[in-house]
XYZ file of C-alpha atoms in Angstrom:
533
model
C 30.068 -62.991 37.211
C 33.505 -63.019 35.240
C 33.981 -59.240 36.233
C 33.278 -60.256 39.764
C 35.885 -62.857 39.546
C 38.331 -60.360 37.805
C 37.757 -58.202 41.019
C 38.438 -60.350 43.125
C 41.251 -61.689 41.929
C 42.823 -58.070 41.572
C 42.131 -57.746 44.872
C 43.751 -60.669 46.201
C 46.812 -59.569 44.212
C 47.012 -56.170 45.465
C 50.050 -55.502 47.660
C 51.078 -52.516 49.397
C 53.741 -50.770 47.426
C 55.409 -48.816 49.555
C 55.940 -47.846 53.326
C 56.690 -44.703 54.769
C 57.911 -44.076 58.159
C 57.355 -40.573 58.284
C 54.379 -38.978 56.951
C 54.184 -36.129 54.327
C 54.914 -32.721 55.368
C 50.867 -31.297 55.631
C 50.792 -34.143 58.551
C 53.464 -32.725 60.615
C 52.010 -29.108 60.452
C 48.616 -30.374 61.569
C 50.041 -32.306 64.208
C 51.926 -28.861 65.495
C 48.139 -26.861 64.917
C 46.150 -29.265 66.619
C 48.699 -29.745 69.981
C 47.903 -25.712 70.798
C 44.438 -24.815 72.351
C 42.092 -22.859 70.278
C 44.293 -22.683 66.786
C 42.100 -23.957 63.922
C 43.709 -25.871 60.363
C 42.824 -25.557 57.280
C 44.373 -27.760 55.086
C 43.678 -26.945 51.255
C 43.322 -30.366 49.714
C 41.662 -32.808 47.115
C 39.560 -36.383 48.850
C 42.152 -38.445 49.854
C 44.624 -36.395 51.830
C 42.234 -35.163 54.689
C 42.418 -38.413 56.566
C 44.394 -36.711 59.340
C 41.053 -36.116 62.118
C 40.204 -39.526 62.066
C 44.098 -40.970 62.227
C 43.684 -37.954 65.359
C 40.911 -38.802 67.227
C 41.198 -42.830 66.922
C 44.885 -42.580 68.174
C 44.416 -39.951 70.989
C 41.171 -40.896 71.809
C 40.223 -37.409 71.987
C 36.683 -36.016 73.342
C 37.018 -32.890 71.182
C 36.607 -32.713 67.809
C 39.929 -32.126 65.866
C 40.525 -28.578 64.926
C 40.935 -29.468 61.210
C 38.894 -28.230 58.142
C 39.314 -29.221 55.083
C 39.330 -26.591 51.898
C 38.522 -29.795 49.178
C 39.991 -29.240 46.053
C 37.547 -30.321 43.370
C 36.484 -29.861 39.940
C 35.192 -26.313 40.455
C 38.209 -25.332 42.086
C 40.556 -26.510 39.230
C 38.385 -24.713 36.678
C 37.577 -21.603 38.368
C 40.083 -21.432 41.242
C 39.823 -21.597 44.740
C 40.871 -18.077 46.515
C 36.870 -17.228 47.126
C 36.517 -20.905 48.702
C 40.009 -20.735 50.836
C 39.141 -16.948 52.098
C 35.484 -17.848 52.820
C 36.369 -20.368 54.358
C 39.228 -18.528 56.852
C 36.470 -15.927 57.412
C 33.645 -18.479 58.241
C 35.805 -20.188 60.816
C 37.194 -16.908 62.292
C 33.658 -16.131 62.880
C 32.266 -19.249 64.237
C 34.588 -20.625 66.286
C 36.912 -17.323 67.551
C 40.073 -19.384 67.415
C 43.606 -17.526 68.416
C 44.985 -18.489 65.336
C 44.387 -19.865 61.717
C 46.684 -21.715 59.916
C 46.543 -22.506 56.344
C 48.514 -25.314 54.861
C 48.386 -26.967 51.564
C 49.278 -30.519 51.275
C 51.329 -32.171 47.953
C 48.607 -32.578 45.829
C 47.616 -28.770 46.110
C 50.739 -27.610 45.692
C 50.870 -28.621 41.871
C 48.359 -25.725 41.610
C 50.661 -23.331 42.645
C 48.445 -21.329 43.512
C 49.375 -18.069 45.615
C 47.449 -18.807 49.395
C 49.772 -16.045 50.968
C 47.768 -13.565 48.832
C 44.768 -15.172 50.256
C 45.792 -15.196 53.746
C 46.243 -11.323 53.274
C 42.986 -10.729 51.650
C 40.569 -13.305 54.607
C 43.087 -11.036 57.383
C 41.013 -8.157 57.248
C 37.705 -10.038 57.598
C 39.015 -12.867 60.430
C 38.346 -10.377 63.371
C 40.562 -10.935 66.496
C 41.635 -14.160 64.862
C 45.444 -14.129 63.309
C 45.805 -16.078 59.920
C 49.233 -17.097 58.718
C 50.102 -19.604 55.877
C 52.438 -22.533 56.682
C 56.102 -21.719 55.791
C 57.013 -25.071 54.504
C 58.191 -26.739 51.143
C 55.964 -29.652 50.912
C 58.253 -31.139 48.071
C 61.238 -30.823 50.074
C 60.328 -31.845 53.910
C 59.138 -34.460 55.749
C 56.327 -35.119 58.748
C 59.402 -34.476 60.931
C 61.344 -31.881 59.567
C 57.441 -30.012 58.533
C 56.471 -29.931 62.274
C 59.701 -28.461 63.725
C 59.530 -26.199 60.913
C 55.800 -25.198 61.161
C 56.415 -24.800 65.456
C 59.488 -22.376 65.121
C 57.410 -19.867 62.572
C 54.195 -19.716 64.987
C 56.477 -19.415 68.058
C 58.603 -17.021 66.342
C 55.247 -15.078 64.915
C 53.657 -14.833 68.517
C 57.286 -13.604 70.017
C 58.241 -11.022 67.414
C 54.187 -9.554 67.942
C 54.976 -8.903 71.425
C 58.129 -7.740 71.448
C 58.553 -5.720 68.399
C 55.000 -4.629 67.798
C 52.980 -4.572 71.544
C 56.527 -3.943 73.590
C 56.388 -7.242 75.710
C 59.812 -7.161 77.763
C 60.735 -10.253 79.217
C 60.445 -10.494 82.620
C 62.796 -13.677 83.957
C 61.537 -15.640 87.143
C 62.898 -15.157 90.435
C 63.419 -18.843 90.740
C 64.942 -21.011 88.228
C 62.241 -22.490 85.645
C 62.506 -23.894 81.964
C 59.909 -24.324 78.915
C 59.611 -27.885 77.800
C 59.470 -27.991 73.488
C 58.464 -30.242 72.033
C 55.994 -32.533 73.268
C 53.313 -32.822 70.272
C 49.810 -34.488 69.943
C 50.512 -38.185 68.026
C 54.160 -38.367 69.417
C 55.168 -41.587 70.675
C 54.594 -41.382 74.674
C 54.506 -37.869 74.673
C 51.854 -36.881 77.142
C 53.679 -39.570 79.691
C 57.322 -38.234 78.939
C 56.412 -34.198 79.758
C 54.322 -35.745 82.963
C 57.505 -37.272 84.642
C 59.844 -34.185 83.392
C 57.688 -32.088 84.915
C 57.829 -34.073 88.243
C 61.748 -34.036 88.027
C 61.968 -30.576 87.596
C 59.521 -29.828 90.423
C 61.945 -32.397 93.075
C 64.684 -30.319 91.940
C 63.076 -27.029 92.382
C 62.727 -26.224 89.046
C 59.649 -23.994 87.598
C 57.827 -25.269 84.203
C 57.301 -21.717 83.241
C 56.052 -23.326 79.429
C 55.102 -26.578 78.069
C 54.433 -26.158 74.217
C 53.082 -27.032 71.726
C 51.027 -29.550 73.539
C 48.002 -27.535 75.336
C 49.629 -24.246 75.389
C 48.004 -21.326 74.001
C 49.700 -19.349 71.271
C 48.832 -15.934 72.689
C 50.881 -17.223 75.636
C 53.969 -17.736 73.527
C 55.614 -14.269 74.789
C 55.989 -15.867 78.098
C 58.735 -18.600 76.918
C 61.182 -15.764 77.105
C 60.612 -15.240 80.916
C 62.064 -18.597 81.233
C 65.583 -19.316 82.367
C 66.280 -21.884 79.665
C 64.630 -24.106 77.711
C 64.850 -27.963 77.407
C 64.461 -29.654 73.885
C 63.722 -33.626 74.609
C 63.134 -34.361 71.134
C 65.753 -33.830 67.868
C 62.675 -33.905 65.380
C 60.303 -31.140 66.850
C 61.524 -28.209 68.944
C 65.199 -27.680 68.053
C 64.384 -24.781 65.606
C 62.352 -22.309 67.805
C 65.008 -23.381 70.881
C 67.708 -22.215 68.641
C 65.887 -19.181 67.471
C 65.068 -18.188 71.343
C 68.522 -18.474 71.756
C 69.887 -16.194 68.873
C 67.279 -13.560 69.883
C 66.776 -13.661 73.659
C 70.372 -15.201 74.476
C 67.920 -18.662 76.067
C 70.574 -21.083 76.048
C 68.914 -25.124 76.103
C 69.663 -28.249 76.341
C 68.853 -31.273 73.915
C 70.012 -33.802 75.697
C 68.068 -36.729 75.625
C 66.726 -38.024 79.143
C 66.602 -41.642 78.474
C 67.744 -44.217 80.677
C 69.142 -44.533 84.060
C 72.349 -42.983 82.343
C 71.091 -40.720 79.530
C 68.974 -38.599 82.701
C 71.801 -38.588 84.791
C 73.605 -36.862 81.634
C 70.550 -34.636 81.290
C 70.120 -33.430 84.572
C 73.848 -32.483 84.726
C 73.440 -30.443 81.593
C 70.199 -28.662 83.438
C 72.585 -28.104 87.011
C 75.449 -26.251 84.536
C 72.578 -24.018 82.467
C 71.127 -23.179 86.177
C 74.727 -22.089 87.600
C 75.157 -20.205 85.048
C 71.919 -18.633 84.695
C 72.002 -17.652 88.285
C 75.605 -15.818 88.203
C 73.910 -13.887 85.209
C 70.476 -13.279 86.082
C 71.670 -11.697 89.767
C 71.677 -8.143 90.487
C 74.914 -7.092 91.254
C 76.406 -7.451 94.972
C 73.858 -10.633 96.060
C 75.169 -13.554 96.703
C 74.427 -16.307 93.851
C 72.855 -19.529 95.318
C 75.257 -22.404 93.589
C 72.572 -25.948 92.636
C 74.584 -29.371 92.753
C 71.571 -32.226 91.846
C 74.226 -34.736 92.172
C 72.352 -36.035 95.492
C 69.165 -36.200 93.622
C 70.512 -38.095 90.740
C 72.126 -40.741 93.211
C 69.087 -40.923 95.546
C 66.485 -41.862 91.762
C 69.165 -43.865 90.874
C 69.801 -46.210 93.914
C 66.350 -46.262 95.352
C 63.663 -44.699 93.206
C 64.215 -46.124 89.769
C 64.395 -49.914 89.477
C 66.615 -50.149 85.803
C 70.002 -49.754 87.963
C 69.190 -52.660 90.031
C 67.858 -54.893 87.610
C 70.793 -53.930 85.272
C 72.668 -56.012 88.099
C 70.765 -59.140 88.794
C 70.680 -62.146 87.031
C 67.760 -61.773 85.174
C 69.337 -59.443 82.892
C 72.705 -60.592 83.523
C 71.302 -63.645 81.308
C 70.862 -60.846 78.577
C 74.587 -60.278 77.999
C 76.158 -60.741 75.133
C 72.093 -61.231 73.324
C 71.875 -59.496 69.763
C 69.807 -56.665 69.067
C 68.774 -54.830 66.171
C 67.221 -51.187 66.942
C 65.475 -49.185 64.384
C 63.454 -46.164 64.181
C 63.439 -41.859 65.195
C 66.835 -40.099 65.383
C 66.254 -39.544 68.952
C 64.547 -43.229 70.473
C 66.881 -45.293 68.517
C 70.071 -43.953 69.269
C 68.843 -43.562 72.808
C 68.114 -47.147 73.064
C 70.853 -48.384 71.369
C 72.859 -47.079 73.876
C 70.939 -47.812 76.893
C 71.013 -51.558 75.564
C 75.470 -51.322 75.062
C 75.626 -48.904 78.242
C 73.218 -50.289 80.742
C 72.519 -53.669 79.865
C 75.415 -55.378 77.727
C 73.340 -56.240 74.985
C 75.292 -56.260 71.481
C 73.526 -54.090 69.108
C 74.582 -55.221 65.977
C 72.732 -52.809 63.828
C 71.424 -49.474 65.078
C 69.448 -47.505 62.749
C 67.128 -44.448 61.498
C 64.614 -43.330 59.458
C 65.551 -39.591 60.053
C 68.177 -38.951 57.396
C 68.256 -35.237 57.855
C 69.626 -36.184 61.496
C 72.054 -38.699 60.423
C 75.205 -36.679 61.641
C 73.791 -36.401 64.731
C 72.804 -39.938 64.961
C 76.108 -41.599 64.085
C 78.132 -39.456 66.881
C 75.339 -40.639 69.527
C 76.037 -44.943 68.414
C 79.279 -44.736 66.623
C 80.835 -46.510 69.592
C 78.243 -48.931 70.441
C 77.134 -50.883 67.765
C 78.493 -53.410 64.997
C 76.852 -51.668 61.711
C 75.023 -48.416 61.338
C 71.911 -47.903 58.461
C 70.492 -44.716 57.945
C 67.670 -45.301 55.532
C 63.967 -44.610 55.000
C 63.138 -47.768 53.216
C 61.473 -50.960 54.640
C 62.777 -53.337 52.803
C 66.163 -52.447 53.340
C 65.079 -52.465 57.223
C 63.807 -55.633 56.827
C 66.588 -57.249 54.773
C 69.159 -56.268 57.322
C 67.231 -58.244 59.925
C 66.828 -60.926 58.539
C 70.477 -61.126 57.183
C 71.829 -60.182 61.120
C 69.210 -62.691 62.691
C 69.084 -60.831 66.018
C 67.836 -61.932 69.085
C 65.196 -59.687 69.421
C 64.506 -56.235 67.440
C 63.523 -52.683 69.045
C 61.814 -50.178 66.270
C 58.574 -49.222 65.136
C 55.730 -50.947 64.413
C 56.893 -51.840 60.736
C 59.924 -53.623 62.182
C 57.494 -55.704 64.388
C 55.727 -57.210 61.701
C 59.030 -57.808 59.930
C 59.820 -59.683 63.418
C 56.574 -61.574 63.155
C 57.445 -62.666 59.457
C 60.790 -64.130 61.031
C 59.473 -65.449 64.502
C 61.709 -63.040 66.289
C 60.300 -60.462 69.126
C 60.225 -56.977 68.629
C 59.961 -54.167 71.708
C 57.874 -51.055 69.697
C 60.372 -48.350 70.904
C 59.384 -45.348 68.209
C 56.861 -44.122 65.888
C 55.334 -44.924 63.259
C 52.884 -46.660 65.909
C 49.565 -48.324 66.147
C 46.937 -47.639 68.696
C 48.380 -49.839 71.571
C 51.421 -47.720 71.783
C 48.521 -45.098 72.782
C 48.379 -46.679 76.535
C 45.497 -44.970 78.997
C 47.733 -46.036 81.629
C 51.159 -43.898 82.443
C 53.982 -44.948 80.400
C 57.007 -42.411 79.834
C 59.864 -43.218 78.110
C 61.824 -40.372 79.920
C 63.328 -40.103 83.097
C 64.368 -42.412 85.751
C 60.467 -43.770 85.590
C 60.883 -44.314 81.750
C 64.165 -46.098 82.437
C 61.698 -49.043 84.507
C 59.397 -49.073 81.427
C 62.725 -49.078 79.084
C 64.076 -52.291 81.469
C 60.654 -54.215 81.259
C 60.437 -53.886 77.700
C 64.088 -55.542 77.223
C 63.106 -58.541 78.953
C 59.873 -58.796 77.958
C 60.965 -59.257 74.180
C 63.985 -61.394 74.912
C 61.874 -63.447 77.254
C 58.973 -64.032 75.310
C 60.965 -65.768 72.448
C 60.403 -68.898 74.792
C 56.937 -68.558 74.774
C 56.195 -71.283 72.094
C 58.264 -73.594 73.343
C 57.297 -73.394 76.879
C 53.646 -73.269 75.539
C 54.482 -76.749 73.617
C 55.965 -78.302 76.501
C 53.461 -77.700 78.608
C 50.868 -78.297 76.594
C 49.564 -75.243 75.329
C 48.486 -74.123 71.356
C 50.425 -75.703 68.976
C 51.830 -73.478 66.821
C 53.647 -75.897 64.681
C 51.360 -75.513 61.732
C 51.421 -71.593 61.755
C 55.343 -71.441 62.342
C 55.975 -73.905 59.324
C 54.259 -71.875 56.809
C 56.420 -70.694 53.939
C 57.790 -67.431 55.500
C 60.401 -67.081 52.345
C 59.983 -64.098 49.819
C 61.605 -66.189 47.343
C 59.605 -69.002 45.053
C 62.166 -71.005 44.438
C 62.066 -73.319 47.825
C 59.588 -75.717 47.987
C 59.712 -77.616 51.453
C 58.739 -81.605 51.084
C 56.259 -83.140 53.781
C 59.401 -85.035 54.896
C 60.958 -81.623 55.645
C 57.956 -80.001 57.258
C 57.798 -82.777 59.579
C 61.500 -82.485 60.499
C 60.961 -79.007 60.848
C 58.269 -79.824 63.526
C 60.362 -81.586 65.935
C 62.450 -78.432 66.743
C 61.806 -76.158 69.830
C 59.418 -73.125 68.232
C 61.532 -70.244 69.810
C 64.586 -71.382 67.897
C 62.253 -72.931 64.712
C 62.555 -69.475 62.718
C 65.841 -69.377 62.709
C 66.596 -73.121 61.333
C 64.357 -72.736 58.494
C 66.324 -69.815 57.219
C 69.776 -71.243 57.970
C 68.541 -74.587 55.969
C 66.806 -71.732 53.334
C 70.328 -70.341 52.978
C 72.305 -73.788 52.822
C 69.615 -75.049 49.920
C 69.962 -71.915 47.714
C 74.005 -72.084 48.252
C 74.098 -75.663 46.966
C 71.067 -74.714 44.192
C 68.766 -77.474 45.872
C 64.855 -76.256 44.930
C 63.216 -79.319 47.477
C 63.604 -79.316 50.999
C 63.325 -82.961 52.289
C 64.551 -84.110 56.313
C 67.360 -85.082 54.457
C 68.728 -81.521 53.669
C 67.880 -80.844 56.606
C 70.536 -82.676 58.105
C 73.077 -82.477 55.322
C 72.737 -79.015 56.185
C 73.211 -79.914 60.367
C 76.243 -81.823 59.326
C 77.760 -78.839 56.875
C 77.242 -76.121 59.352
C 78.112 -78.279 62.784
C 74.353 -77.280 64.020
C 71.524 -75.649 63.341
């Protein structure tokens, strides 16, 4: 019984030590292998690090198994080594389930073996049929999730594209009309699926061919057929930009990355698309025809006035009531800076810190906000995240899922605009974040998460749960405040949707004045010394 108790006890003690908002590099190569039809993983790894199928198929809700196998390092491995279990393996596969392409990756862990898998890649080639086998070009020490997965994309596109051309003879053959791949859209991205949906609609109202969408449900063995396209269009800064840019150096593709987010941020985008279009046409035309000139600036007004919603509500009195509201927004290089400037742009909310978690895109980042918020933190650690907040006290938070329990710590709403996500920002129902559609969602959110902070109070008034009890729990990291019935009860008596915030101003006021008991009567010396709560 004592070594029960000394379980349990550890157990109740045990913390999580560390959060990381984007996964390890062998996660964003899966992600890339498992958004293509018919390309099978094999990720060369000890217990512990093959946890990516079931993150997969819980998330995406998938019908298909995940195309993921995993080459487990164990004790036989480390004393014998593993090239007869990796090229078996490869070979088995290639055999069983005919996939277009294998791809080998090693995670962290396996990487300390240094072991050399291109030699094995070589040696299960010349028994893996029809099936290609190439070994994932990526420093697992150096990269991130991210950085892995744009990475991982540009060498299979750029593997598939040098076959054809330089090997089989594949000559590009440009459409007749104008059309564009879309790179980018991957499986576990945040909204993904919905955001390449309405794209694909815009494009088609402006007469505009999808000639690709990849890597999400393309085929590899298709990948000679991005070059037929006019241009390409990158959505996303963390997956795509590295096989655009190498389309471009080889194939003279010119793309756009401009993000299409809000009622704004689309009409920027489209206007990027109408310039690559003019000037693909005057290129593209055999001599002596006449080049047909596109002007979308029609179609931009006509979404904006009386298909998309945001513009309007941007004007009425609902979010009129916003202005001047503080904001923190934390999370991807491209969502966060795109909603911190929808919020300045659209909406007049002050963003008074606008953040990411993407530090290889900080440059980037701080030209897209420099001009439209107070503070700028480029970090990948929580508790800095989470200091910050609670230091700037916004009004209502728009990040990942890790900022939204850092909201629910300090009673303040958070909108989930980015990943790292949980399975609700997985919705069956169609939610883009792009285009003039994904401007309505955008709008909703907003005023959801401002609105809701009256929830408890309204709820209280009216005589719904009482949430006094749960909302006068020690929230407070530190152990040096110790709030007195007297206080608690004062405490009580405020309005819940501006509760969280008291306790932390009176928090503050104690610890300045070294007071260790909170009674009601700090609680008003502190009223008094501040003018209000």
């Amino acid at each position: 019984s004592g070594r029960s108790s000394c379980r349990a006890n550890s157990a109740r003690a045990m913390k999580l030590a560390y959060w990381m908002y984007s996964g390890p590099a062998h996660i964003g190569t899966l992600r890339i292998a498992s958004s293509f039809q018919n390309v099978h993983a094999i990720m060369h790894a000890p217990l512990g690090d093959d946890y990516f199928n079931v993150l997969r198929s819980m998330l995406e809700r998938e019908r298909d198994f995940t195309p993921v196998t995993a080459s487990i390092v164990d004790r036989h491995v480390l004393a014998e080594g593993s090239k007869s279990k990796v090229v078996e393996g490869i070979t088995r596969k290639a055999a069983e389930d005919l996939p277009d392409l294998i791809l080998l990756t090693p995670t962290c862990t396996s990487s300390i073996l240094q072991e050399d898998l291109e030699s094995f890649v070589e040696n299960a080639s010349r028994n893996s049929g029809m099936s290609d086998v190439i070994l994932a070009d990526v420093n697992h020490y150096r990269v991130n999730e991210m950085q892995a997965a744009d990475r991982t994309l540009e060498q299979i596109v750029r593997f598939y594209v040098d076959k054809a051309t330089k090997e089989e003879g594949y000559k590009p053959k440009k459409t007749k009309r104008p059309s564009a791949n879309i790179i980018g859209p991957t499986t576990l991205g945040f909204h993904h699926h919905h955001d390449a949906r309405e794209l694909k609609r815009m494009l088609g109202e402006m007469g505009i061919d999808v000639n690709m969408v990849t890597p999400e449900g393309g085929r590899v063995t298709e990948l000679k057929h991005l070059t037929d396209a006019w241009f390409n269009i990158v959505p996303y800064r963390e997956t795509g930009l590295m096989a655009a840019k190498y389309l471009e150096r080889q194939f003279d593709m010119p793309f756009t990355d401009t993000v299409p987010m809000g009622i704004l941020g689309t009409n920027d985008w489209i206007t990027s698309i109408q310039a690559i279009v003019n000037e693909q046409a005057k290129a593209l035309a055999p001599e002596g025809e006449e080049v047909l000139i596109v002007d979308f600036d029609d179609y931009s007004k006509r979404q904006t006035l009386h298909v998309s919603q945001a513009a309007w509500f941007s004007r009425s009195v609902d979010c009129q009531n916003l202005t001047g509201k503080r904001a923190v927004v934390f999370g991807d290089a491209t969502h966060a800076a795109m909603m911190t400037r929808i919020l300045s742009r659209e909406m007049c909310i002050r963003v008074v810190c606008a953040g990411t978690y993407a530090r290889h895109e900080s440059d980037w980042f701080r030209e897209q906000v420099q001009n439209h918020c107070d503070e700028i933190l480029i970090t990948d650690d929580n508790t800095q995240v989470a200091d910050m907040i609670a230091r700037l006290e916004p009004a209502a938070i728009f990040g990942t899922q890790m900022e939204r329990h850092v909201g629910k710590r300090l009673d303040t709403p958070c909108g989930v605009i980015s990943s790292p996500v949980h399975i609700q920002n997985f919705p069956l129902g169609f939610r883009p974040f792009f285009g003039y559609e994904g401007a309505n969602q955008i709008s909703d959110l907003v005023y959801n998460s401002f609105a809701l902070g009256m929830e408890d109070h309204l709820l209280e008034i009216f005589g719904g749960h009482d949430t006094k009890e749960v909302i006068t729990k020690e929230l407070s990291s530190a152990d040096d405040l110790i709030w007195l019935d007297s206080g608690i009860e004062e405490l009580g008596n405020i309005p819940g949707f501006v509760r969280g915030k008291v306790k932390r101003n009176v928090e503050k006021f104690a610890r300045h004045f070294n007071i260790h008991e909170i009674s009601a009567e700090v609680m008003w010396k502190a009223k008094e010394k501040a003018g209000k709560f």
